[in-house]
Amino acid sequence: QADRPLITYAYSESASARDNLKYFISQGLHGAADFIFILNGETDAATLIPEKSNIQIISRPNQCFDLGAHGEVLRKDSLWKKYKRFIALNASIRGPFIPYWARSCWSDVFLGRVTDEVKLVGMTANCLPQYHVQSMIWATDAVGLELLLYPPPGSSTPDKYGGATDMVAMEGCYKDMHKAIHGEIGATGLIQKAGYKVDAMMAAFHKSKNYQEDCEKEPREDILWNGQYFGGNVHPYETVFMKANRDIDPTMVGLLTEWHLNGTFEGSWDVCR
């Protein structure tokens, strides 16, 4: 596939997920990557997705949670080995929102932050129960993805959601929500134990040289709740996507959605080459 990225989008039916999917289809699809929509469980969402040569739909039972679904699809027939760059995201976020002045391709924005040193890039990081890049969207390369799909022994750090022998990242099929959360949290430690760094788009991540140290000194609750981002809210222009199933600043998210869908902003088909 040369250098074309593979973008996997995990979906299960809900009102907010459907709105987020519709927005992504309008604003996120483009011709410079291959897309796989993973439809988990009963849904007719396939009728919304355009038929194009670079877009594939995989329907599967609603099990394993999003990380498990991404892992299953990427591992099957060694699909991941055909690509070098990857984005995995889910339908809990609305986006992409690219400012009018930016002329950037949203997938390049994330993949451009993956380097020889940085192997996991997301939109936000959470301090608790331990520092981690949240899994609504992850970008990585083949080195990072191999770690996420096949974590080495001893990759799991115990926390309140899981123990030292539990799965992390995209290792397998999660049976319950707590184990899936443990897997999300553990992916950052997995990448770091392998000698690599993680990165996040939110401005607060870059307010000091080491956000992880900030986390350890002053651990904050999940910033993706209304008013919980140091007293305010993350702006979609900061993180490209917005957590859209938690009622964070619904007026702003609603207006930006309407303006980007109906206004004169350039779409991804125009800017992603």
Tab-separated table of C-alpha atoms in Angstrom:
chain	number	residue	atom	x	y	z
A	1	GLN	CA	0.000	0.000	0.000
A	2	ALA	CA	3.078	2.229	-0.246
A	3	ASP	CA	2.606	4.971	2.325
A	4	ARG	CA	-1.190	5.119	2.451
A	5	PRO	CA	-2.406	5.132	6.041
A	6	LEU	CA	-5.056	2.687	7.242
A	7	ILE	CA	-7.822	4.306	9.306
A	8	THR	CA	-10.133	2.015	11.299
A	9	TYR	CA	-13.353	3.455	12.731
A	10	ALA	CA	-15.185	1.441	15.414
A	11	TYR	CA	-18.944	1.978	15.637
A	12	SER	CA	-21.837	0.644	17.680
A	13	GLU	CA	-25.339	2.050	17.370
A	14	SER	CA	-26.526	4.970	19.518
A	15	ALA	CA	-28.012	8.374	18.737
A	16	SER	CA	-24.789	10.265	19.463
A	17	ALA	CA	-22.638	7.685	17.649
A	18	ARG	CA	-24.815	8.034	14.546
A	19	ASP	CA	-24.487	11.829	14.575
A	20	ASN	CA	-20.722	11.472	14.975
A	21	LEU	CA	-20.521	8.927	12.144
A	22	LYS	CA	-22.519	11.176	9.801
A	23	TYR	CA	-20.214	14.076	10.583
A	24	PHE	CA	-17.102	11.946	10.028
A	25	ILE	CA	-18.423	10.660	6.691
A	26	SER	CA	-18.984	14.247	5.562
A	27	GLN	CA	-15.827	15.829	6.978
A	28	GLY	CA	-13.302	13.055	7.635
A	29	LEU	CA	-13.298	10.765	4.606
A	30	HIS	CA	-10.753	11.452	1.868
A	31	GLY	CA	-8.892	9.750	-0.950
A	32	ALA	CA	-5.393	9.667	0.553
A	33	ALA	CA	-5.994	6.827	3.034
A	34	ASP	CA	-7.796	3.499	3.248
A	35	PHE	CA	-10.760	3.379	5.633
A	36	ILE	CA	-12.371	0.425	7.394
A	37	PHE	CA	-15.631	0.987	9.250
A	38	ILE	CA	-16.040	-1.683	11.935
A	39	LEU	CA	-19.773	-1.948	12.633
A	40	ASN	CA	-20.324	-3.704	15.952
A	41	GLY	CA	-23.732	-5.252	16.570
A	42	GLU	CA	-27.158	-4.481	15.096
A	43	THR	CA	-27.087	-1.349	12.940
A	44	ASP	CA	-28.017	-0.104	9.485
A	45	ALA	CA	-25.158	2.417	9.526
A	46	ALA	CA	-23.670	0.765	6.434
A	47	THR	CA	-26.360	2.561	4.400
A	48	LEU	CA	-24.751	5.897	5.363
A	49	ILE	CA	-21.237	4.978	4.226
A	50	PRO	CA	-20.329	5.782	0.605
A	51	GLU	CA	-19.197	3.030	-1.754
A	52	LYS	CA	-15.649	3.845	-2.769
A	53	SER	CA	-12.639	1.700	-3.582
A	54	ASN	CA	-10.719	2.885	-0.502
A	55	ILE	CA	-13.605	2.310	1.947
A	56	GLN	CA	-14.442	-1.087	3.423
A	57	ILE	CA	-17.150	-2.127	5.898
A	58	ILE	CA	-16.735	-4.997	8.351
A	59	SER	CA	-19.791	-6.081	10.346
A	60	ARG	CA	-19.202	-8.134	13.479
A	61	PRO	CA	-20.947	-8.955	16.776
A	62	ASN	CA	-20.853	-6.201	19.397
A	63	GLN	CA	-18.209	-7.763	21.607
A	64	CYS	CA	-14.606	-7.120	22.734
A	65	PHE	CA	-15.185	-3.324	23.045
A	66	ASP	CA	-13.593	-0.900	20.579
A	67	LEU	CA	-9.944	-1.728	21.249
A	68	GLY	CA	-10.624	-5.441	20.912
A	69	ALA	CA	-12.521	-4.841	17.666
A	70	HIS	CA	-9.674	-2.774	16.184
A	71	GLY	CA	-7.199	-5.488	17.177
A	72	GLU	CA	-9.266	-8.307	15.703
A	73	VAL	CA	-9.662	-6.547	12.345
A	74	LEU	CA	-6.018	-5.462	12.105
A	75	ARG	CA	-4.667	-8.909	12.998
A	76	LYS	CA	-6.937	-10.863	10.642
A	77	ASP	CA	-4.938	-12.162	7.662
A	78	SER	CA	-2.077	-9.915	8.906
A	79	LEU	CA	-3.872	-6.900	7.432
A	80	TRP	CA	-1.707	-4.503	9.467
A	81	LYS	CA	1.448	-5.720	7.722
A	82	LYS	CA	0.252	-4.176	4.455
A	83	TYR	CA	0.478	-0.668	5.916
A	84	LYS	CA	3.009	1.496	7.703
A	85	ARG	CA	0.817	4.154	9.332
A	86	PHE	CA	-2.404	3.777	11.271
A	87	ILE	CA	-5.208	5.686	12.944
A	88	ALA	CA	-7.796	3.909	15.096
A	89	LEU	CA	-10.783	5.929	16.301
A	90	ASN	CA	-14.301	5.377	17.562
A	91	ALA	CA	-17.729	6.956	17.292
A	92	SER	CA	-17.690	8.616	20.723
A	93	ILE	CA	-15.928	11.625	19.179
A	94	ARG	CA	-17.096	14.245	16.684
A	95	GLY	CA	-14.636	15.536	14.144
A	96	PRO	CA	-12.469	16.424	12.407
A	97	PHE	CA	-12.708	20.153	13.059
A	98	ILE	CA	-9.950	21.960	11.169
A	99	PRO	CA	-9.835	25.759	11.517
A	100	TYR	CA	-10.476	27.716	8.326
A	101	TRP	CA	-6.912	29.076	8.273
A	102	ALA	CA	-5.153	25.736	8.735
A	103	ARG	CA	-5.513	23.977	5.339
A	104	SER	CA	-4.368	20.788	7.081
A	105	CYS	CA	-5.430	17.217	6.479
A	106	TRP	CA	-6.691	15.872	9.798
A	107	SER	CA	-5.030	12.463	9.432
A	108	ASP	CA	-1.683	14.091	8.591
A	109	VAL	CA	-2.050	16.232	11.716
A	110	PHE	CA	-2.067	13.092	13.883
A	111	LEU	CA	0.336	10.959	11.846
A	112	GLY	CA	2.762	13.864	11.543
A	113	ARG	CA	3.334	13.626	15.296
A	114	VAL	CA	4.384	9.973	15.084
A	115	THR	CA	8.199	9.910	14.928
A	116	ASP	CA	11.168	7.622	15.567
A	117	GLU	CA	10.689	8.428	19.272
A	118	VAL	CA	6.905	8.951	19.550
A	119	LYS	CA	4.807	5.859	18.851
A	120	LEU	CA	1.362	6.725	20.253
A	121	VAL	CA	-0.467	9.988	19.522
A	122	GLY	CA	-3.939	10.898	20.752
A	123	MET	CA	-6.106	13.941	21.347
A	124	THR	CA	-6.043	14.048	25.157
A	125	ALA	CA	-4.244	12.513	28.125
A	126	ASN	CA	-5.723	11.561	31.482
A	127	CYS	CA	-3.827	11.410	34.782
A	128	LEU	CA	-5.928	8.822	36.593
A	129	PRO	CA	-5.720	6.071	37.669
A	130	GLN	CA	-2.365	6.433	35.938
A	131	TYR	CA	-1.128	8.667	33.156
A	132	HIS	CA	-2.407	7.583	29.735
A	133	VAL	CA	-3.337	8.828	26.276
A	134	GLN	CA	-7.062	8.260	25.880
A	135	SER	CA	-8.146	5.798	23.212
A	136	MET	CA	-10.939	7.581	21.309
A	137	ILE	CA	-8.306	8.209	18.650
A	138	TRP	CA	-4.803	6.810	18.412
A	139	ALA	CA	-2.233	7.300	15.666
A	140	THR	CA	0.855	5.139	15.336
A	141	ASP	CA	3.175	3.432	12.870
A	142	ALA	CA	4.063	-0.223	12.282
A	143	VAL	CA	6.478	-0.277	15.231
A	144	GLY	CA	3.858	1.122	17.599
A	145	LEU	CA	1.035	-0.994	16.219
A	146	GLU	CA	2.983	-4.221	16.598
A	147	LEU	CA	3.394	-3.380	20.296
A	148	LEU	CA	-0.335	-2.571	20.611
A	149	LEU	CA	-1.376	-5.796	18.860
A	150	TYR	CA	1.229	-8.084	20.438
A	151	PRO	CA	2.353	-6.619	23.782
A	152	PRO	CA	5.446	-8.325	25.204
A	153	PRO	CA	5.033	-10.309	28.455
A	154	GLY	CA	4.943	-8.094	31.538
A	155	SER	CA	3.326	-5.169	29.717
A	156	SER	CA	0.379	-4.809	32.118
A	157	THR	CA	0.729	-2.546	35.148
A	158	PRO	CA	-1.880	-3.314	37.834
A	159	ASP	CA	-4.497	-0.624	38.497
A	160	LYS	CA	-8.004	-0.574	39.927
A	161	TYR	CA	-9.398	-2.003	36.678
A	162	GLY	CA	-7.035	-4.925	36.085
A	163	GLY	CA	-3.968	-6.848	37.189
A	164	ALA	CA	-0.481	-7.765	36.011
A	165	THR	CA	-1.676	-10.659	33.854
A	166	ASP	CA	-4.546	-8.825	32.137
A	167	MET	CA	-4.502	-7.786	28.493
A	168	VAL	CA	-3.549	-4.280	27.387
A	169	ALA	CA	-3.994	-2.193	24.233
A	170	MET	CA	-5.344	-4.201	21.264
A	171	GLU	CA	-4.091	-7.555	22.542
A	172	GLY	CA	-7.389	-9.443	22.500
A	173	CYS	CA	-11.114	-9.530	23.217
A	174	TYR	CA	-12.165	-7.630	26.349
A	175	LYS	CA	-15.025	-9.281	28.187
A	176	ASP	CA	-16.116	-6.351	30.351
A	177	MET	CA	-15.817	-2.577	30.568
A	178	HIS	CA	-13.312	-2.545	33.448
A	179	LYS	CA	-10.910	-4.814	31.587
A	180	ALA	CA	-11.281	-2.653	28.468
A	181	ILE	CA	-10.482	0.484	30.491
A	182	HIS	CA	-7.439	-1.305	31.927
A	183	GLY	CA	-6.388	-2.075	28.363
A	184	GLU	CA	-6.747	1.560	27.311
A	185	ILE	CA	-4.770	2.826	30.302
A	186	GLY	CA	-2.074	0.178	29.861
A	187	ALA	CA	-1.273	1.055	26.253
A	188	THR	CA	0.691	4.155	27.275
A	189	GLY	CA	2.810	2.217	29.773
A	190	LEU	CA	3.360	-0.475	27.148
A	191	ILE	CA	4.731	2.052	24.656
A	192	GLN	CA	6.913	3.690	27.314
A	193	LYS	CA	8.285	0.373	28.602
A	194	ALA	CA	9.391	-0.350	25.032
A	195	GLY	CA	11.472	2.842	25.130
A	196	TYR	CA	9.165	5.168	23.201
A	197	LYS	CA	7.153	8.293	23.986
A	198	VAL	CA	3.507	9.273	23.660
A	199	ASP	CA	1.994	12.599	22.599
A	200	ALA	CA	-1.373	14.345	22.701
A	201	MET	CA	-2.908	17.304	20.885
A	202	MET	CA	-4.428	19.108	23.875
A	203	ALA	CA	-2.606	22.338	24.733
A	204	ALA	CA	-2.315	21.426	28.424
A	205	PHE	CA	-0.154	18.442	27.471
A	206	HIS	CA	2.459	20.940	26.300
A	207	LYS	CA	2.246	23.483	29.134
A	208	SER	CA	5.435	22.059	30.630
A	209	LYS	CA	8.261	19.807	29.499
A	210	ASN	CA	6.687	16.716	31.053
A	211	TYR	CA	2.927	16.418	31.455
A	212	GLN	CA	3.394	13.029	33.083
A	213	GLU	CA	5.262	14.706	35.952
A	214	ASP	CA	2.475	17.301	36.195
A	215	CYS	CA	0.030	14.406	36.436
A	216	GLU	CA	1.969	12.788	39.230
A	217	LYS	CA	2.273	16.050	41.189
A	218	GLU	CA	-1.320	17.146	40.685
A	219	PRO	CA	-3.461	14.317	39.312
A	220	ARG	CA	-6.614	15.643	37.682
A	221	GLU	CA	-9.783	13.726	36.982
A	222	ASP	CA	-10.722	12.994	33.361
A	223	ILE	CA	-10.629	16.367	31.589
A	224	LEU	CA	-13.290	15.260	29.096
A	225	TRP	CA	-16.287	16.326	31.171
A	226	ASN	CA	-18.008	19.704	31.077
A	227	GLY	CA	-15.868	22.297	32.880
A	228	GLN	CA	-13.171	19.770	33.872
A	229	TYR	CA	-10.356	21.018	31.627
A	230	PHE	CA	-8.577	23.132	34.234
A	231	GLY	CA	-11.904	24.873	34.820
A	232	GLY	CA	-12.886	25.211	31.164
A	233	ASN	CA	-13.360	22.903	28.186
A	234	VAL	CA	-11.109	21.517	25.492
A	235	HIS	CA	-11.856	23.236	22.180
A	236	PRO	CA	-12.204	21.071	19.050
A	237	TYR	CA	-9.681	23.280	17.230
A	238	GLU	CA	-7.177	22.237	19.899
A	239	THR	CA	-7.725	18.492	19.639
A	240	VAL	CA	-9.228	18.161	16.094
A	241	PHE	CA	-11.953	15.909	17.536
A	242	MET	CA	-14.333	16.418	20.453
A	243	LYS	CA	-15.740	13.894	22.897
A	244	ALA	CA	-19.369	14.251	21.864
A	245	ASN	CA	-21.253	11.864	24.122
A	246	ARG	CA	-20.690	13.643	27.445
A	247	ASP	CA	-22.541	16.928	26.976
A	248	ILE	CA	-19.363	19.033	26.915
A	249	ASP	CA	-20.325	22.577	25.845
A	250	PRO	CA	-23.178	21.338	23.621
A	251	THR	CA	-23.878	24.834	22.237
A	252	MET	CA	-20.345	25.225	20.878
A	253	VAL	CA	-20.176	21.667	19.543
A	254	GLY	CA	-23.587	22.080	17.897
A	255	LEU	CA	-22.660	25.375	16.257
A	256	LEU	CA	-19.281	24.158	15.019
A	257	THR	CA	-20.922	21.024	13.649
A	258	GLU	CA	-23.522	23.071	11.773
A	259	TRP	CA	-20.996	25.595	10.461
A	260	HIS	CA	-18.507	22.987	9.266
A	261	LEU	CA	-21.203	20.876	7.613
A	262	ASN	CA	-22.973	23.758	5.892
A	263	GLY	CA	-20.350	26.483	5.534
A	264	THR	CA	-17.473	27.243	3.181
A	265	PHE	CA	-14.807	25.228	5.006
A	266	GLU	CA	-12.704	23.017	2.748
A	267	GLY	CA	-13.420	19.334	3.257
A	268	SER	CA	-10.919	16.527	3.662
A	269	TRP	CA	-11.413	15.462	0.022
A	270	ASP	CA	-9.909	18.834	-0.966
A	271	VAL	CA	-6.991	19.090	1.461
A	272	CYS	CA	-5.900	15.455	1.933
A	273	ARG	CA	-3.688	14.446	-0.972
